[in-house]
């Protein structure tokens, strides 16, 4: 838009040409962070950088011991953000803003020489941050007067210009460092040697285990090959053995079959013939026995008939023998019955004796019934 100006984020817009109100009013208007209308012909707008800038200082300084040191430092600075600092910087550098690093370098060179002159080389080397802070603090008033602010100061190098003082100071530390380095190197070498020995042992152990495993594998392979080589003969032997077993079974079955045939052809007919002969013999024996029993029965019948025929005579003879005997019968009728029964029993005994072929001989006394408890005998 015509006459409208907008400053960059790292710029300040300075508008001059119009009269500012107030006793403390600046001869120009400062605009930051927003745009503004600038009336052509009546007003003029210029820009002041607020960006970070850098100044480098290389200065020969004398220390407290009188030793010359070349100190190199880098200062980071910028125009401060408040309007008073912007106004102060604008009055000094608006015509030529490139003069800012040169002026800052000169300011810090003076403070650098002043502070280093109060310090020893050892403190300067060991306390570089303290040296930098002291220089920044010493320059704050001057830097604020010209509207600048220091963000940082870094000591980039310190050199004794070939005198060797700094190297001499570093020699004990360097020796200690070298010694520590050698010790560390020796320890590292020892650890490396131990690691190598351990690696060698591990390799030897691995080689041994590998050899053992390889030997075992080879033994298994050899055994498998031998087994495979023997498999054919073993299979043939097993087959031959199975053939022999089958032949033995066939022979046994043939023998059993022949035995069965012999039993059927010879033994069974012989057994049948023997059974027939035994049956005939038994039948003949039974017939003979029956014939003998029949003959004996006929003889007994004939004998019994003869005995029966002679029994009355024998009873008469027994009765005759009792004639004239003094027989006393006790117990009445019961006693008489006993005598009669005794006589009948003697008759039966005679009958049995005759049957068995044992007859009483002549002159043998015949036992008679007891009379009054005394046996009676007849001649």
Coordinates of N, CA, C and O in Angstrom, one line a residue, residues 87-234:
X87 N 17.4 4.3 20.3 CA 17.6 5.7 20.0 C 19.1 6.0 20.1 O 19.7 6.7 19.2
X88 N 19.8 5.5 21.1 CA 21.2 5.8 21.3 C 22.0 5.2 20.1 O 23.0 5.8 19.6
X89 N 21.7 4.0 19.7 CA 22.4 3.3 18.6 C 22.1 4.1 17.3 O 23.0 4.2 16.5
X90 N 20.9 4.5 17.2 CA 20.5 5.2 15.9 C 21.3 6.5 15.8 O 21.7 6.9 14.7
X91 N 21.5 7.3 16.9 CA 22.2 8.5 16.8 C 23.7 8.3 16.4 O 24.3 9.1 15.7
X92 N 24.3 7.1 16.9 CA 25.7 6.9 16.6 C 26.0 6.1 15.3 O 27.0 6.3 14.7
X93 N 25.0 5.2 15.0 CA 25.4 4.3 13.9 C 24.4 4.4 12.7 O 24.5 3.6 11.7
X94 N 23.4 5.2 12.7 CA 22.4 5.3 11.7 C 23.1 5.6 10.3 O 22.7 5.1 9.3
X95 N 24.1 6.5 10.4 CA 24.7 6.9 9.1 C 25.6 5.8 8.6 O 25.7 5.6 7.4
X96 N 26.3 5.0 9.5 CA 27.1 3.9 9.0 C 27.1 2.8 10.1 O 27.8 2.7 11.0
X97 N 26.2 1.8 9.9 CA 26.0 0.7 10.8 C 27.1 -0.3 10.8 O 27.3 -1.0 11.8
X98 N 28.0 -0.3 9.8 CA 29.1 -1.2 9.8 C 30.2 -0.8 10.8 O 31.1 -1.6 11.0
X99 N 30.1 0.4 11.4 CA 31.0 0.8 12.4 C 30.8 0.1 13.8 O 31.7 0.2 14.6
X100 N 29.7 -0.5 13.9 CA 29.4 -1.2 15.2 C 30.5 -2.2 15.6 O 31.0 -2.2 16.7
X101 N 30.8 -3.2 14.7 CA 31.8 -4.2 15.1 C 33.2 -3.6 15.4 O 33.9 -4.0 16.3
X102 N 33.6 -2.5 14.7 CA 34.9 -1.9 14.9 C 34.9 -1.3 16.3 O 35.9 -1.5 17.0
X103 N 33.9 -0.5 16.6 CA 33.9 0.1 17.9 C 33.8 -0.9 19.0 O 34.5 -0.7 20.0
X104 N 33.0 -1.9 18.9 CA 32.9 -2.9 19.9 C 34.3 -3.6 20.1 O 34.7 -3.8 21.2
X105 N 35.0 -3.9 19.0 CA 36.3 -4.5 19.1 C 37.3 -3.6 19.9 O 38.1 -4.2 20.7
X106 N 37.3 -2.3 19.6 CA 38.2 -1.5 20.3 C 37.8 -1.4 21.8 O 38.7 -1.4 22.7
X107 N 36.5 -1.3 22.1 CA 36.2 -1.3 23.5 C 36.6 -2.5 24.3 O 37.2 -2.4 25.4
X108 N 36.4 -3.7 23.7 CA 36.8 -4.9 24.4 C 38.3 -5.1 24.4 O 38.8 -5.8 25.3
X109 N 39.0 -4.6 23.4 CA 40.5 -4.7 23.4 C 41.1 -4.0 24.7 O 41.9 -4.5 25.4
X110 N 40.5 -2.8 25.0 CA 41.0 -2.1 26.2 C 40.7 -2.9 27.4 O 41.6 -3.0 28.3
X111 N 39.5 -3.3 27.6 CA 39.1 -4.1 28.8 C 39.9 -5.4 28.9 O 40.3 -5.9 29.9
X112 N 40.2 -6.1 27.7 CA 40.9 -7.3 27.7 C 42.4 -7.1 28.2 O 42.9 -7.9 29.1
X113 N 43.0 -6.0 27.7 CA 44.4 -5.8 28.2 C 44.4 -5.4 29.7 O 45.3 -5.9 30.4
X114 N 43.4 -4.7 30.1 CA 43.4 -4.3 31.5 C 43.2 -5.5 32.5 O 43.9 -5.6 33.5
X115 N 42.3 -6.4 32.1 CA 42.0 -7.5 33.0 C 43.1 -8.5 33.0 O 43.5 -9.1 34.0
X116 N 43.7 -8.8 31.8 CA 44.7 -9.8 31.7 C 46.0 -9.3 32.4 O 46.7 -10.1 33.0
X117 N 46.2 -8.0 32.5 CA 47.4 -7.5 33.2 C 47.3 -7.7 34.7 O 48.3 -7.7 35.4
X118 N 46.1 -8.0 35.2 CA 46.0 -8.3 36.6 C 46.0 -9.8 36.9 O 45.7 -10.2 38.1
X119 N 46.2 -10.7 35.9 CA 46.1 -12.1 36.1 C 47.4 -12.8 35.7 O 48.2 -12.2 34.9
X120 N 47.7 -14.0 36.2 CA 48.8 -14.8 35.8 C 48.5 -15.7 34.6 O 47.3 -15.9 34.3
X121 N 49.5 -16.2 34.0 CA 49.3 -17.0 32.9 C 48.5 -18.3 33.3 O 47.5 -18.7 32.6
X122 N 48.8 -18.8 34.4 CA 48.1 -20.0 34.9 C 46.6 -19.8 35.1 O 45.8 -20.6 34.7
X123 N 46.3 -18.6 35.8 CA 44.9 -18.3 36.0 C 44.1 -18.0 34.7 O 43.0 -18.3 34.6
X124 N 44.9 -17.3 33.8 CA 44.2 -17.0 32.5 C 43.9 -18.3 31.8 O 42.8 -18.5 31.2
X125 N 44.8 -19.3 31.8 CA 44.6 -20.6 31.1 C 43.5 -21.4 31.8 O 42.6 -21.9 31.1
X126 N 43.5 -21.4 33.1 CA 42.6 -22.3 33.9 C 41.2 -21.6 34.0 O 40.2 -22.3 34.2
X127 N 41.2 -20.3 34.0 CA 39.9 -19.6 34.3 C 39.5 -18.7 33.2 O 39.3 -17.5 33.3
X128 N 39.4 -19.3 32.0 CA 39.0 -18.5 30.8 C 37.6 -18.0 30.9 O 37.3 -16.8 30.5
X129 N 36.7 -18.7 31.5 CA 35.3 -18.3 31.6 C 35.2 -17.1 32.6 O 34.5 -16.1 32.4
X130 N 36.0 -17.2 33.7 CA 36.0 -16.1 34.6 C 36.6 -14.8 33.9 O 36.1 -13.7 34.1
X131 N 37.6 -14.9 33.1 CA 38.2 -13.8 32.4 C 37.1 -13.2 31.4 O 36.9 -12.0 31.4
X132 N 36.4 -14.0 30.7 CA 35.4 -13.6 29.8 C 34.3 -12.8 30.5 O 33.8 -11.7 30.1
X133 N 33.8 -13.4 31.7 CA 32.7 -12.7 32.4 C 33.2 -11.4 32.9 O 32.5 -10.4 33.0
X134 N 34.5 -11.3 33.4 CA 35.0 -10.0 33.9 C 35.1 -9.0 32.8 O 34.8 -7.8 33.0
X135 N 35.5 -9.4 31.6 CA 35.5 -8.4 30.5 C 34.1 -7.9 30.1 O 33.9 -6.7 29.9
X136 N 33.1 -8.8 30.1 CA 31.8 -8.4 29.8 C 31.2 -7.5 30.8 O 30.6 -6.4 30.5
X137 N 31.5 -7.8 32.1 CA 31.0 -6.9 33.2 C 31.6 -5.5 33.1 O 31.0 -4.5 33.3
X138 N 32.9 -5.5 32.7 CA 33.6 -4.2 32.7 C 33.2 -3.3 31.5 O 33.2 -2.1 31.6
X139 N 32.6 -4.0 30.4 CA 32.2 -3.2 29.3 C 30.7 -2.9 29.2 O 30.3 -2.3 28.3
X140 N 30.0 -3.4 30.2 CA 28.5 -3.2 30.1 C 28.1 -1.7 30.1 O 27.3 -1.3 29.4
X141 N 28.8 -0.9 30.9 CA 28.4 0.6 31.0 C 28.7 1.2 29.7 O 27.8 2.0 29.1
X142 N 29.8 1.0 29.1 CA 30.1 1.6 27.8 C 29.2 1.1 26.7 O 28.7 1.9 25.8
X143 N 29.0 -0.2 26.7 CA 28.1 -0.8 25.7 C 26.7 -0.3 25.8 O 26.0 0.0 24.8
X144 N 26.2 -0.1 27.0 CA 24.8 0.5 27.2 C 24.7 1.9 26.8 O 23.7 2.4 26.3
X145 N 25.8 2.7 26.9 CA 25.8 4.1 26.6 C 25.6 4.2 25.1 O 25.0 5.2 24.6
X146 N 26.1 3.3 24.3 CA 26.0 3.4 22.8 C 24.8 2.5 22.3 O 24.7 2.3 21.1
X147 N 24.0 2.0 23.3 CA 22.8 1.3 22.9 C 23.0 -0.2 22.5 O 22.1 -0.8 21.9
X148 N 24.2 -0.8 22.8 CA 24.5 -2.2 22.5 C 24.4 -3.1 23.7 O 24.7 -2.6 24.8
X149 N 24.1 -4.3 23.5 CA 24.1 -5.4 24.5 C 24.9 -6.5 24.1 O 24.9 -7.0 22.9
X150 N 25.8 -7.1 25.0 CA 26.6 -8.2 24.7 C 25.9 -9.5 25.0 O 25.5 -9.7 26.2
X151 N 25.8 -10.4 24.1 CA 25.2 -11.7 24.4 C 26.2 -12.7 25.0 O 26.0 -13.5 25.9
X152 N 27.5 -12.7 24.4 CA 28.5 -13.6 24.9 C 29.8 -13.1 24.4 O 30.0 -12.4 23.4
X153 N 30.9 -13.6 25.2 CA 32.3 -13.4 24.8 C 33.0 -14.7 25.0 O 32.9 -15.3 26.1
X154 N 33.7 -15.2 24.0 CA 34.4 -16.4 24.0 C 35.9 -16.2 23.7 O 36.2 -15.5 22.7
X155 N 36.8 -16.7 24.6 CA 38.2 -16.7 24.4 C 38.5 -17.9 23.4 O 38.4 -19.0 23.8
X156 N 38.9 -17.5 22.2 CA 39.1 -18.5 21.2 C 40.6 -19.1 21.2 O 40.8 -20.3 20.9
X157 N 41.6 -18.3 21.6 CA 42.9 -18.8 21.7 C 43.8 -17.9 22.5 O 43.5 -16.7 22.7
X158 N 44.8 -18.5 23.1 CA 45.8 -17.9 23.9 C 47.2 -18.4 23.5 O 47.4 -19.6 23.5
X159 N 48.1 -17.5 23.2 CA 49.4 -17.9 22.6 C 50.5 -17.1 23.3 O 50.3 -15.8 23.5
X160 N 51.6 -17.7 23.7 CA 52.7 -17.0 24.3 C 53.8 -16.5 23.3 O 54.9 -16.2 23.7
X161 N 53.5 -16.6 22.0 CA 54.3 -16.1 21.0 C 55.7 -16.8 20.9 O 56.7 -16.2 20.7
X162 N 55.6 -18.1 21.1 CA 56.8 -18.9 21.0 C 57.7 -18.9 22.2 O 58.8 -19.5 22.2
X163 N 57.4 -18.3 23.3 CA 58.2 -18.3 24.5 C 58.3 -19.7 25.1 O 59.4 -20.1 25.6
X164 N 57.3 -20.4 25.0 CA 57.3 -21.8 25.6 C 56.8 -21.9 27.0 O 56.9 -23.0 27.6
X165 N 56.3 -20.8 27.5 CA 55.8 -20.8 28.9 C 54.6 -21.7 29.1 O 54.5 -22.5 30.0
X166 N 53.7 -21.5 28.2 CA 52.5 -22.3 28.2 C 52.8 -23.8 28.0 O 52.3 -24.7 28.7
X167 N 53.8 -24.1 27.1 CA 54.1 -25.5 26.9 C 54.8 -26.1 28.1 O 54.6 -27.2 28.5
X168 N 55.6 -25.2 28.8 CA 56.3 -25.7 30.1 C 55.3 -25.9 31.1 O 55.4 -26.9 31.9
X169 N 54.2 -25.1 31.2 CA 53.2 -25.3 32.2 C 52.5 -26.6 31.9 O 52.0 -27.4 32.8
X170 N 52.4 -26.9 30.6 CA 51.6 -28.1 30.2 C 52.5 -29.4 30.3 O 51.9 -30.5 30.2
X171 N 53.8 -29.2 30.4 CA 54.7 -30.3 30.4 C 54.4 -31.3 31.5 O 54.3 -32.6 31.2
X172 N 54.3 -30.9 32.8 CA 54.0 -31.9 33.8 C 52.6 -32.6 33.5 O 52.5 -33.8 33.7
X173 N 51.7 -31.8 33.1 CA 50.4 -32.4 32.8 C 50.5 -33.3 31.6 O 49.9 -34.4 31.6
X174 N 51.3 -32.8 30.6 CA 51.5 -33.7 29.5 C 52.2 -35.0 29.8 O 51.8 -36.1 29.3
X175 N 53.2 -34.9 30.7 CA 53.9 -36.1 31.2 C 52.9 -37.0 31.9 O 52.9 -38.2 31.7
X176 N 52.1 -36.4 32.8 CA 51.1 -37.2 33.5 C 50.1 -37.8 32.5 O 49.8 -39.0 32.6
X177 N 49.7 -37.0 31.5 CA 48.8 -37.5 30.5 C 49.5 -38.7 29.7 O 48.9 -39.7 29.4
X178 N 50.8 -38.4 29.4 CA 51.5 -39.4 28.6 C 51.7 -40.7 29.5 O 51.5 -41.8 29.0
X179 N 52.0 -40.5 30.8 CA 52.1 -41.7 31.7 C 50.8 -42.4 31.8 O 50.7 -43.6 31.7
X180 N 49.7 -41.6 32.0 CA 48.4 -42.3 32.0 C 48.1 -43.0 30.7 O 47.5 -44.1 30.7
X181 N 48.5 -42.3 29.6 CA 48.2 -42.9 28.3 C 49.0 -44.2 28.2 O 48.5 -45.2 27.6
X182 N 50.3 -44.2 28.6 CA 51.1 -45.4 28.5 C 50.5 -46.5 29.4 O 50.5 -47.7 29.0
X183 N 50.1 -46.1 30.6 CA 49.5 -47.1 31.5 C 48.2 -47.6 30.9 O 48.0 -48.9 30.9
X184 N 47.4 -46.7 30.4 CA 46.2 -47.2 29.7 C 46.5 -48.0 28.5 O 45.8 -49.0 28.3
X185 N 47.6 -47.6 27.8 CA 47.9 -48.4 26.6 C 48.5 -49.8 27.0 O 48.1 -50.8 26.4
X186 N 49.3 -49.8 28.1 CA 49.8 -51.1 28.6 C 48.6 -52.0 29.1 O 48.6 -53.2 28.8
X187 N 47.7 -51.3 29.8 CA 46.5 -52.1 30.3 C 45.7 -52.6 29.1 O 45.2 -53.7 29.1
X188 N 45.6 -51.7 28.1 CA 44.9 -52.1 26.9 C 45.6 -53.2 26.2 O 45.0 -54.2 25.7
X189 N 47.0 -53.1 26.1 CA 47.7 -54.2 25.5 C 47.6 -55.5 26.2 O 47.5 -56.6 25.6
X190 N 47.6 -55.4 27.6 CA 47.5 -56.6 28.4 C 46.1 -57.2 28.2 O 46.0 -58.4 28.0
X191 N 45.1 -56.3 28.2 CA 43.8 -56.8 28.0 C 43.6 -57.4 26.6 O 43.0 -58.5 26.4
X192 N 44.3 -56.8 25.6 CA 44.3 -57.3 24.3 C 45.0 -58.7 24.2 O 44.5 -59.6 23.6
X193 N 46.2 -58.8 24.9 CA 46.9 -60.0 24.9 C 46.0 -61.1 25.6 O 45.9 -62.3 25.1
X194 N 45.4 -60.7 26.7 CA 44.6 -61.7 27.4 C 43.4 -62.1 26.5 O 43.0 -63.3 26.5
X195 N 42.8 -61.1 25.8 CA 41.7 -61.4 24.9 C 42.2 -62.3 23.8 O 41.5 -63.3 23.4
X196 N 43.4 -62.0 23.3 CA 43.9 -62.9 22.2 C 44.2 -64.3 22.7 O 43.8 -65.3 22.0
X197 N 44.8 -64.4 23.9 CA 45.0 -65.7 24.5 C 43.7 -66.5 24.7 O 43.5 -67.7 24.5
X198 N 42.7 -65.7 25.3 CA 41.4 -66.3 25.5 C 40.8 -66.7 24.2 O 40.2 -67.8 24.1
X199 N 41.0 -65.9 23.2 CA 40.5 -66.2 21.8 C 41.2 -67.5 21.3 O 40.5 -68.4 20.7
X200 N 42.5 -67.5 21.5 CA 43.2 -68.7 21.1 C 42.7 -70.0 21.8 O 42.5 -71.0 21.2
X201 N 42.6 -69.8 23.1 CA 42.0 -71.0 23.9 C 40.6 -71.4 23.4 O 40.4 -72.6 23.2
X202 N 39.8 -70.4 23.1 CA 38.5 -70.7 22.6 C 38.6 -71.3 21.3 O 37.8 -72.3 21.0
X203 N 39.5 -70.8 20.4 CA 39.6 -71.4 19.1 C 40.1 -72.9 19.2 O 39.6 -73.8 18.5
X204 N 41.1 -73.1 20.2 CA 41.6 -74.5 20.4 C 40.5 -75.4 20.9 O 40.3 -76.5 20.4
X205 N 39.7 -74.8 21.8 CA 38.6 -75.6 22.4 C 37.6 -75.9 21.3 O 37.1 -77.0 21.2
X206 N 37.3 -74.9 20.5 CA 36.4 -75.1 19.4 C 36.9 -76.1 18.4 O 36.1 -77.0 17.9
X207 N 38.2 -76.0 18.1 CA 38.8 -77.0 17.2 C 38.7 -78.4 17.8 O 38.5 -79.3 17.0
X208 N 39.0 -78.5 19.1 CA 39.0 -79.8 19.7 C 37.5 -80.4 19.6 O 37.3 -81.5 19.3
X209 N 36.6 -79.5 20.0 CA 35.2 -80.0 20.0 C 34.8 -80.3 18.5 O 34.1 -81.3 18.3
X210 N 35.3 -79.5 17.6 CA 35.0 -79.8 16.2 C 35.6 -81.1 15.8 O 34.9 -81.9 15.1
X211 N 36.9 -81.4 16.2 CA 37.5 -82.6 15.8 C 36.8 -83.8 16.4 O 36.6 -84.9 15.8
X212 N 36.4 -83.6 17.7 CA 35.6 -84.7 18.4 C 34.3 -85.0 17.7 O 33.9 -86.2 17.4
X213 N 33.6 -83.9 17.4 CA 32.3 -84.1 16.7 C 32.5 -84.7 15.3 O 31.8 -85.6 14.9
X214 N 33.6 -84.3 14.6 CA 33.9 -84.8 13.3 C 34.2 -86.3 13.4 O 33.7 -87.1 12.6
X215 N 35.0 -86.7 14.4 CA 35.3 -88.1 14.6 C 34.1 -88.9 14.9 O 33.9 -90.0 14.4
X216 N 33.2 -88.3 15.8 CA 32.0 -89.0 16.1 C 31.1 -89.2 14.9 O 30.5 -90.3 14.6
X217 N 31.0 -88.1 14.1 CA 30.2 -88.2 12.9 C 30.8 -89.2 11.9 O 30.1 -90.0 11.3
X218 N 32.2 -89.3 11.8 CA 32.8 -90.2 10.9 C 32.6 -91.7 11.4 O 32.4 -92.6 10.6
X219 N 32.7 -91.8 12.8 CA 32.4 -93.1 13.4 C 31.0 -93.6 13.0 O 30.7 -94.7 12.7
X220 N 30.0 -92.6 13.2 CA 28.6 -93.0 12.9 C 28.5 -93.3 11.4 O 27.8 -94.2 11.0
X221 N 29.2 -92.5 10.5 CA 29.1 -92.8 9.1 C 29.7 -94.2 8.8 O 29.1 -95.0 8.0
X222 N 30.9 -94.5 9.4 CA 31.5 -95.8 9.2 C 30.6 -96.9 9.7 O 30.4 -98.0 9.0
X223 N 30.0 -96.7 10.9 CA 29.1 -97.7 11.4 C 27.9 -97.9 10.5 O 27.5 -99.1 10.2
X224 N 27.4 -96.8 10.0 CA 26.2 -96.9 9.1 C 26.6 -97.6 7.8 O 25.9 -98.4 7.2
X225 N 27.9 -97.3 7.3 CA 28.3 -98.0 6.1 C 28.5 -99.5 6.3 O 28.1 -100.3 5.5
X226 N 29.1 -99.8 7.5 CA 29.3 -101.2 7.8 C 27.9 -101.9 8.0 O 27.7 -103.1 7.5
X227 N 27.0 -101.2 8.6 CA 25.7 -101.8 8.8 C 25.0 -102.0 7.4 O 24.4 -103.0 7.1
X228 N 25.2 -101.0 6.5 CA 24.7 -101.1 5.2 C 25.3 -102.3 4.4 O 24.7 -103.0 3.7
X229 N 26.7 -102.4 4.6 CA 27.4 -103.5 3.9 C 27.0 -104.8 4.4 O 26.9 -105.8 3.7
X230 N 26.7 -104.9 5.7 CA 26.3 -106.2 6.3 C 24.8 -106.5 6.1 O 24.3 -107.6 6.4
X231 N 24.1 -105.4 5.7 CA 22.6 -105.6 5.6 C 22.3 -106.7 4.6 O 21.4 -107.5 4.8
X232 N 23.0 -106.7 3.4 CA 22.8 -107.7 2.4 C 23.0 -109.1 2.9 O 22.1 -109.9 2.9
X233 N 24.2 -109.4 3.4 CA 24.4 -110.8 3.9 C 23.5 -111.2 5.1 O 23.0 -112.3 5.2
X234 N 23.2 -110.2 5.9 CA 22.3 -110.5 7.1 C 20.9 -110.8 6.5 O 20.2 -111.7 7.0

